[in-house]
PDB file of C-alpha atoms and ligand atoms in Angstrom:
ATOM      1  CA  MET A   1      -6.543  15.464 -23.441  1.00 52.00           C
ATOM      2  CA  THR A   2      -4.728  18.618 -24.411  1.00 45.00           C
ATOM      3  CA  GLU A   3      -3.607  18.285 -27.998  1.00 44.00           C
ATOM      4  CA  PRO A   4      -0.457  20.138 -28.932  1.00 41.00           C
ATOM      5  CA  SER A   5      -0.883  22.825 -31.543  1.00 37.00           C
ATOM      6  CA  VAL A   6       2.359  21.872 -33.253  1.00 34.00           C
ATOM      7  CA  VAL A   7       3.972  18.472 -33.149  1.00 35.00           C
ATOM      8  CA  PRO A   8       7.614  18.865 -32.254  1.00 37.00           C
ATOM      9  CA  SER A   9       9.818  16.022 -31.122  1.00 42.00           C
ATOM     10  CA  PRO A  10      10.973  15.271 -27.615  1.00 45.00           C
ATOM     11  CA  GLY A  11      14.144  16.948 -28.758  1.00 42.00           C
ATOM     12  CA  GLY A  12      12.259  19.855 -30.300  1.00 45.00           C
ATOM     13  CA  ASN A  13      13.208  19.170 -33.910  1.00 48.00           C
ATOM     14  CA  GLY A  14       9.887  18.487 -35.561  1.00 58.00           C
ATOM     15  CA  GLU A  15       8.914  14.983 -34.523  1.00 71.00           C
ATOM     16  CA  ARG A  16       6.361  13.810 -31.986  1.00 91.00           C
ATOM     17  CA  PRO A  17       5.586  15.232 -28.513  1.00 97.00           C
ATOM     18  CA  ILE A  18       6.473  13.537 -25.246  1.00 98.00           C
ATOM     19  CA  SER A  19       3.260  12.012 -23.903  1.00 98.00           C
ATOM     20  CA  VAL A  20       2.482  11.881 -20.193  1.00 98.00           C
ATOM     21  CA  LEU A  21      -0.527  10.262 -18.491  1.00 99.00           C
ATOM     22  CA  PHE A  22      -1.284  10.864 -14.800  1.00 99.00           C
ATOM     23  CA  VAL A  23      -3.368   8.178 -13.096  1.00 99.00           C
ATOM     24  CA  CYS A  24      -5.339   7.988  -9.832  1.00 98.00           C
ATOM     25  CA  LEU A  25      -8.443   6.101  -8.707  1.00 98.00           C
ATOM     26  CA  GLY A  26     -11.390   8.333  -9.645  1.00 98.00           C
ATOM     27  CA  ASN A  27      -9.737  10.827 -12.051  1.00 98.00           C
ATOM     28  CA  ILE A  28     -11.529  13.700 -10.335  1.00 98.00           C
ATOM     29  CA  CYS A  29      -9.007  14.790  -7.658  1.00 98.00           C
ATOM     30  CA  ARG A  30      -5.312  13.875  -7.831  1.00 98.00           C
ATOM     31  CA  SER A  31      -4.620  13.011 -11.466  1.00 99.00           C
ATOM     32  CA  PRO A  32      -6.570  15.940 -12.973  1.00 98.00           C
ATOM     33  CA  ALA A  33      -4.683  18.162 -10.538  1.00 99.00           C
ATOM     34  CA  ALA A  34      -1.368  16.624 -11.638  1.00 99.00           C
ATOM     35  CA  GLU A  35      -2.381  17.205 -15.275  1.00 98.00           C
ATOM     36  CA  GLY A  36      -3.250  20.836 -14.498  1.00 98.00           C
ATOM     37  CA  VAL A  37      -0.045  21.447 -12.535  1.00 99.00           C
ATOM     38  CA  PHE A  38       2.130  19.936 -15.272  1.00 98.00           C
ATOM     39  CA  LEU A  39       0.284  21.905 -17.993  1.00 98.00           C
ATOM     40  CA  HIS A  40       0.780  25.055 -15.917  1.00 98.00           C
ATOM     41  CA  LEU A  41       4.529  24.430 -15.573  1.00 98.00           C
ATOM     42  CA  ILE A  42       5.125  23.690 -19.249  1.00 98.00           C
ATOM     43  CA  GLY A  43       2.847  26.549 -20.339  1.00 98.00           C
ATOM     44  CA  ARG A  44       4.832  29.002 -18.258  1.00 97.00           C
ATOM     45  CA  GLU A  45       7.987  27.965 -20.086  1.00 97.00           C
ATOM     46  CA  GLY A  46       6.465  27.867 -23.573  1.00 97.00           C
ATOM     47  CA  LEU A  47       6.919  24.084 -23.688  1.00 98.00           C
ATOM     48  CA  GLY A  48       3.245  23.236 -24.257  1.00 97.00           C
ATOM     49  CA  PRO A  49       3.702  22.065 -27.859  1.00 97.00           C
ATOM     50  CA  ALA A  50       6.452  19.658 -26.836  1.00 98.00           C
ATOM     51  CA  PHE A  51       4.126  17.612 -24.618  1.00 98.00           C
ATOM     52  CA  LEU A  52       0.849  15.752 -24.796  1.00 98.00           C
ATOM     53  CA  VAL A  53      -0.652  15.610 -21.292  1.00 98.00           C
ATOM     54  CA  ASP A  54      -3.675  13.652 -20.052  1.00 98.00           C
ATOM     55  CA  SER A  55      -5.058  11.953 -16.950  1.00 98.00           C
ATOM     56  CA  ALA A  56      -7.215   8.900 -16.250  1.00 99.00           C
ATOM     57  CA  GLY A  57      -8.655   6.873 -13.392  1.00 99.00           C
ATOM     58  CA  THR A  58      -8.396   3.173 -12.701  1.00 98.00           C
ATOM     59  CA  GLY A  59     -12.116   3.243 -11.754  1.00 98.00           C
ATOM     60  CA  ASP A  60     -15.082   4.268 -13.902  1.00 98.00           C
ATOM     61  CA  TRP A  61     -17.486   5.838 -11.345  1.00 98.00           C
ATOM     62  CA  HIS A  62     -16.901   9.440 -12.394  1.00 98.00           C
ATOM     63  CA  VAL A  63     -16.382   9.083 -16.150  1.00 98.00           C
ATOM     64  CA  GLY A  64     -17.303  12.293 -17.994  1.00 98.00           C
ATOM     65  CA  ARG A  65     -17.199  14.498 -14.891  1.00 98.00           C
ATOM     66  CA  PRO A  66     -14.992  17.558 -14.416  1.00 98.00           C
ATOM     67  CA  ALA A  67     -12.531  17.589 -11.533  1.00 98.00           C
ATOM     68  CA  ASP A  68     -13.993  17.755  -8.015  1.00 98.00           C
ATOM     69  CA  PRO A  69     -14.997  21.376  -7.203  1.00 98.00           C
ATOM     70  CA  ARG A  70     -12.855  21.295  -4.031  1.00 98.00           C
ATOM     71  CA  MET A  71      -9.809  20.345  -6.085  1.00 98.00           C
ATOM     72  CA  ARG A  72     -10.588  22.968  -8.732  1.00 98.00           C
ATOM     73  CA  HIS A  73     -11.015  25.636  -6.068  1.00 98.00           C
ATOM     74  CA  ALA A  74      -7.705  24.791  -4.349  1.00 98.00           C
ATOM     75  CA  ALA A  75      -5.913  24.777  -7.719  1.00 98.00           C
ATOM     76  CA  ALA A  76      -7.517  28.060  -8.830  1.00 98.00           C
ATOM     77  CA  GLN A  77      -6.133  29.703  -5.709  1.00 98.00           C
ATOM     78  CA  ARG A  78      -2.677  28.907  -7.113  1.00 98.00           C
ATOM     79  CA  GLY A  79      -3.601  30.142 -10.579  1.00 98.00           C
ATOM     80  CA  ILE A  80      -3.937  26.605 -11.956  1.00 98.00           C
ATOM     81  CA  GLU A  81      -6.851  25.459 -14.122  1.00 98.00           C
ATOM     82  CA  LEU A  82      -7.991  21.838 -14.244  1.00 98.00           C
ATOM     83  CA  PRO A  83      -9.450  21.279 -17.718  1.00 95.00           C
ATOM     84  CA  SER A  84      -9.939  17.513 -17.669  1.00 96.00           C
ATOM     85  CA  ARG A  85     -13.036  15.316 -17.817  1.00 98.00           C
ATOM     86  CA  ALA A  86     -12.750  11.954 -16.100  1.00 98.00           C
ATOM     87  CA  ARG A  87     -12.080   8.841 -18.119  1.00 98.00           C
ATOM     88  CA  GLN A  88     -10.961   5.317 -17.296  1.00 98.00           C
ATOM     89  CA  ILE A  89      -7.507   4.086 -18.242  1.00 98.00           C
ATOM     90  CA  THR A  90      -7.292   1.303 -20.831  1.00 98.00           C
ATOM     91  CA  ALA A  91      -4.536  -1.117 -21.779  1.00 98.00           C
ATOM     92  CA  ASP A  92      -4.061   0.900 -24.986  1.00 98.00           C
ATOM     93  CA  ASP A  93      -2.929   3.878 -22.882  1.00 98.00           C
ATOM     94  CA  LEU A  94       0.139   1.845 -21.969  1.00 98.00           C
ATOM     95  CA  THR A  95       1.077   1.806 -25.643  1.00 98.00           C
ATOM     96  CA  ARG A  96      -0.059   5.325 -26.563  1.00 98.00           C
ATOM     97  CA  PHE A  97       1.728   7.172 -23.734  1.00 98.00           C
ATOM     98  CA  ASP A  98       5.469   7.364 -23.134  1.00 98.00           C
ATOM     99  CA  HIS A  99       5.151   7.921 -19.385  1.00 98.00           C
ATOM    100  CA  VAL A 100       2.412   6.827 -16.965  1.00 98.00           C
ATOM    101  CA  LEU A 101       2.656   8.300 -13.471  1.00 99.00           C
ATOM    102  CA  THR A 102       0.547   6.913 -10.631  1.00 99.00           C
ATOM    103  CA  MET A 103      -0.456   8.549  -7.331  1.00 98.00           C
ATOM    104  CA  ASP A 104      -0.450   5.619  -4.890  1.00 98.00           C
ATOM    105  CA  ARG A 105       0.388   1.933  -4.565  1.00 98.00           C
ATOM    106  CA  GLN A 106      -3.142   0.842  -5.394  1.00 98.00           C
ATOM    107  CA  ASN A 107      -3.052   2.814  -8.675  1.00 98.00           C
ATOM    108  CA  LEU A 108       0.349   1.356  -9.513  1.00 98.00           C
ATOM    109  CA  ARG A 109      -0.890  -2.212  -8.981  1.00 98.00           C
ATOM    110  CA  ALA A 110      -4.009  -1.552 -11.070  1.00 98.00           C
ATOM    111  CA  VAL A 111      -1.986  -0.058 -13.940  1.00 98.00           C
ATOM    112  CA  ARG A 112       0.565  -2.866 -13.832  1.00 98.00           C
ATOM    113  CA  ALA A 113      -2.309  -5.344 -14.070  1.00 98.00           C
ATOM    114  CA  LEU A 114      -3.157  -3.816 -17.473  1.00 98.00           C
ATOM    115  CA  THR A 115       0.312  -4.374 -18.936  1.00 96.00           C
ATOM    116  CA  ARG A 116       0.522  -6.771 -21.867  1.00 94.00           C
ATOM    117  CA  PRO A 117       3.836  -8.528 -22.367  1.00 92.00           C
ATOM    118  CA  GLY A 118       5.457  -7.482 -25.615  1.00 92.00           C
ATOM    119  CA  GLN A 119       2.953  -4.662 -26.232  1.00 92.00           C
ATOM    120  CA  THR A 120       3.189  -2.243 -23.302  1.00 93.00           C
ATOM    121  CA  THR A 121       5.768   0.389 -24.099  1.00 96.00           C
ATOM    122  CA  ALA A 122       5.005   3.078 -21.481  1.00 98.00           C
ATOM    123  CA  ARG A 123       7.294   3.664 -18.558  1.00 98.00           C
ATOM    124  CA  VAL A 124       5.080   3.194 -15.498  1.00 98.00           C
ATOM    125  CA  GLY A 125       6.010   4.476 -12.041  1.00 98.00           C
ATOM    126  CA  PRO A 126       4.987   6.537  -9.016  1.00 98.00           C
ATOM    127  CA  LEU A 127       4.856  10.293  -9.541  1.00 99.00           C
ATOM    128  CA  THR A 128       6.282  10.864  -6.058  1.00 98.00           C
ATOM    129  CA  SER A 129       9.587   9.344  -7.196  1.00 98.00           C
ATOM    130  CA  HIS A 130      10.160  12.776  -8.817  1.00 98.00           C
ATOM    131  CA  CYS A 131       9.661  14.756  -5.584  1.00 98.00           C
ATOM    132  CA  ARG A 132      12.665  16.776  -4.493  1.00 98.00           C
ATOM    133  CA  ARG A 133      11.457  18.669  -1.458  1.00 98.00           C
ATOM    134  CA  PHE A 134       9.088  16.082  -0.006  1.00 98.00           C
ATOM    135  CA  SER A 135      10.023  12.560   0.961  1.00 98.00           C
ATOM    136  CA  VAL A 136       6.806  10.614   0.392  1.00 98.00           C
ATOM    137  CA  GLU A 137       5.801   7.474  -1.481  1.00 98.00           C
ATOM    138  CA  GLU A 138       2.206   8.372  -2.282  1.00 98.00           C
ATOM    139  CA  VAL A 139      -0.054  11.315  -3.060  1.00 98.00           C
ATOM    140  CA  PRO A 140      -2.815  10.695  -0.482  1.00 98.00           C
ATOM    141  CA  ASP A 141      -6.426  10.469  -1.619  1.00 98.00           C
ATOM    142  CA  PRO A 142      -8.139  13.717  -0.465  1.00 98.00           C
ATOM    143  CA  TYR A 143     -11.687  12.710  -1.458  1.00 97.00           C
ATOM    144  CA  TYR A 144     -13.107  11.908   2.000  1.00 96.00           C
ATOM    145  CA  GLY A 145     -11.070  14.476   3.941  1.00 95.00           C
ATOM    146  CA  GLY A 146     -11.121  18.219   4.575  1.00 95.00           C
ATOM    147  CA  GLU A 147      -9.953  21.230   2.592  1.00 93.00           C
ATOM    148  CA  GLU A 148      -6.378  20.947   3.835  1.00 96.00           C
ATOM    149  CA  GLY A 149      -6.043  17.583   2.067  1.00 98.00           C
ATOM    150  CA  PHE A 150      -6.469  19.265  -1.314  1.00 98.00           C
ATOM    151  CA  ASP A 151      -3.751  21.792  -0.536  1.00 98.00           C
ATOM    152  CA  ARG A 152      -1.450  19.011   0.614  1.00 98.00           C
ATOM    153  CA  VAL A 153      -2.070  17.215  -2.700  1.00 98.00           C
ATOM    154  CA  LEU A 154      -1.146  20.366  -4.625  1.00 98.00           C
ATOM    155  CA  ASP A 155       2.027  20.891  -2.569  1.00 98.00           C
ATOM    156  CA  LEU A 156       3.145  17.350  -3.433  1.00 98.00           C
ATOM    157  CA  LEU A 157       2.115  17.649  -7.077  1.00 99.00           C
ATOM    158  CA  GLU A 158       3.922  20.959  -7.605  1.00 98.00           C
ATOM    159  CA  ASP A 159       7.100  19.412  -6.228  1.00 99.00           C
ATOM    160  CA  ALA A 160       6.766  16.137  -8.175  1.00 99.00           C
ATOM    161  CA  CYS A 161       5.744  17.760 -11.468  1.00 99.00           C
ATOM    162  CA  ALA A 162       8.669  20.195 -11.315  1.00 98.00           C
ATOM    163  CA  GLY A 163      10.990  17.220 -10.791  1.00 98.00           C
ATOM    164  CA  LEU A 164       9.330  15.291 -13.621  1.00 98.00           C
ATOM    165  CA  LEU A 165       9.749  18.247 -15.975  1.00 98.00           C
ATOM    166  CA  GLU A 166      13.454  18.381 -15.228  1.00 98.00           C
ATOM    167  CA  VAL A 167      13.726  14.721 -16.277  1.00 98.00           C
ATOM    168  CA  LEU A 168      11.582  15.064 -19.418  1.00 98.00           C
ATOM    169  CA  ARG A 169      12.548  18.570 -20.492  1.00 95.00           C
ATOM    170  CA  PRO A 170      13.340  18.589 -24.235  1.00 91.00           C
ATOM    171  CA  ARG A 171      16.981  19.358 -24.821  1.00 84.00           C
ATOM    172  CA  GLY A 172      18.484  20.762 -27.878  1.00 69.00           C
TER     173      GLY A 172
HETATM  174  P1  LIG B 201      -8.964  10.567  -6.935  1.00 85.72           P
HETATM  175  O1  LIG B 201      -9.939  10.650  -5.650  1.00 85.72           O
HETATM  176  O2  LIG B 201      -8.613   9.091  -7.085  1.00 85.72           O
HETATM  177  O3  LIG B 201      -7.820  11.393  -6.523  1.00 85.72           O
HETATM  178  O4  LIG B 201      -9.786  11.105  -8.084  1.00 85.72           O
HETATM  179  C1  LIG B 201     -11.095   9.884  -5.493  1.00 85.72           C
HETATM  180  C2  LIG B 201     -12.259  10.300  -6.092  1.00 85.72           C
HETATM  181  C3  LIG B 201     -13.424   9.575  -5.899  1.00 85.72           C
HETATM  182  C4  LIG B 201     -13.401   8.425  -5.138  1.00 85.72           C
HETATM  183  C5  LIG B 201     -12.219   8.000  -4.565  1.00 85.72           C
HETATM  184  C6  LIG B 201     -11.071   8.726  -4.741  1.00 85.72           C
HETATM  185  N1  LIG B 201     -14.607   7.690  -4.939  1.00 85.72           N
HETATM  186  O5  LIG B 201     -14.565   6.716  -4.149  1.00 85.72           O
HETATM  187  O6  LIG B 201     -15.633   7.991  -5.544  1.00 85.72           O
END
């Protein structure tokens, strides 16, 4: 979790930040990379304080671990740091976060299974719906593949996160 230093509103006039949670299966490859890419984009524009950004996994195998070294290496080559430690998503995240963005269909099903009628307030959907250059429905799991899979993930995430920022960008 990257806590904002100030707490401005989504509109930038002194209320609360816009909260965004990226979700994959293990929370060591795709969603920490999405978190890092989005933090990088907002940091570059001085929008860090306007957002609260985090990531989580639907599984618990890697809880407490930093992002996979292969993912961190690929991201570092683009000047992007991945600060997260893995944690498992909970039903409370669907109340705490404004936006929950999943990487693939399996993640989306698992997150939807956590929704509680009348309590869940987060908007849940696939991150790839924000892609502009790529026409894909999922960010593929790179865990069991080669180096090129990690670069492909970052290409998709840079596109999707830029599109997401255009939708969420505080105005005013
Ligand atoms: P992620 O990748 O969901 O992008 O973090 C994976 C990481 C670990 C495993 C699967 C996917 N695993 O089976 O341990």
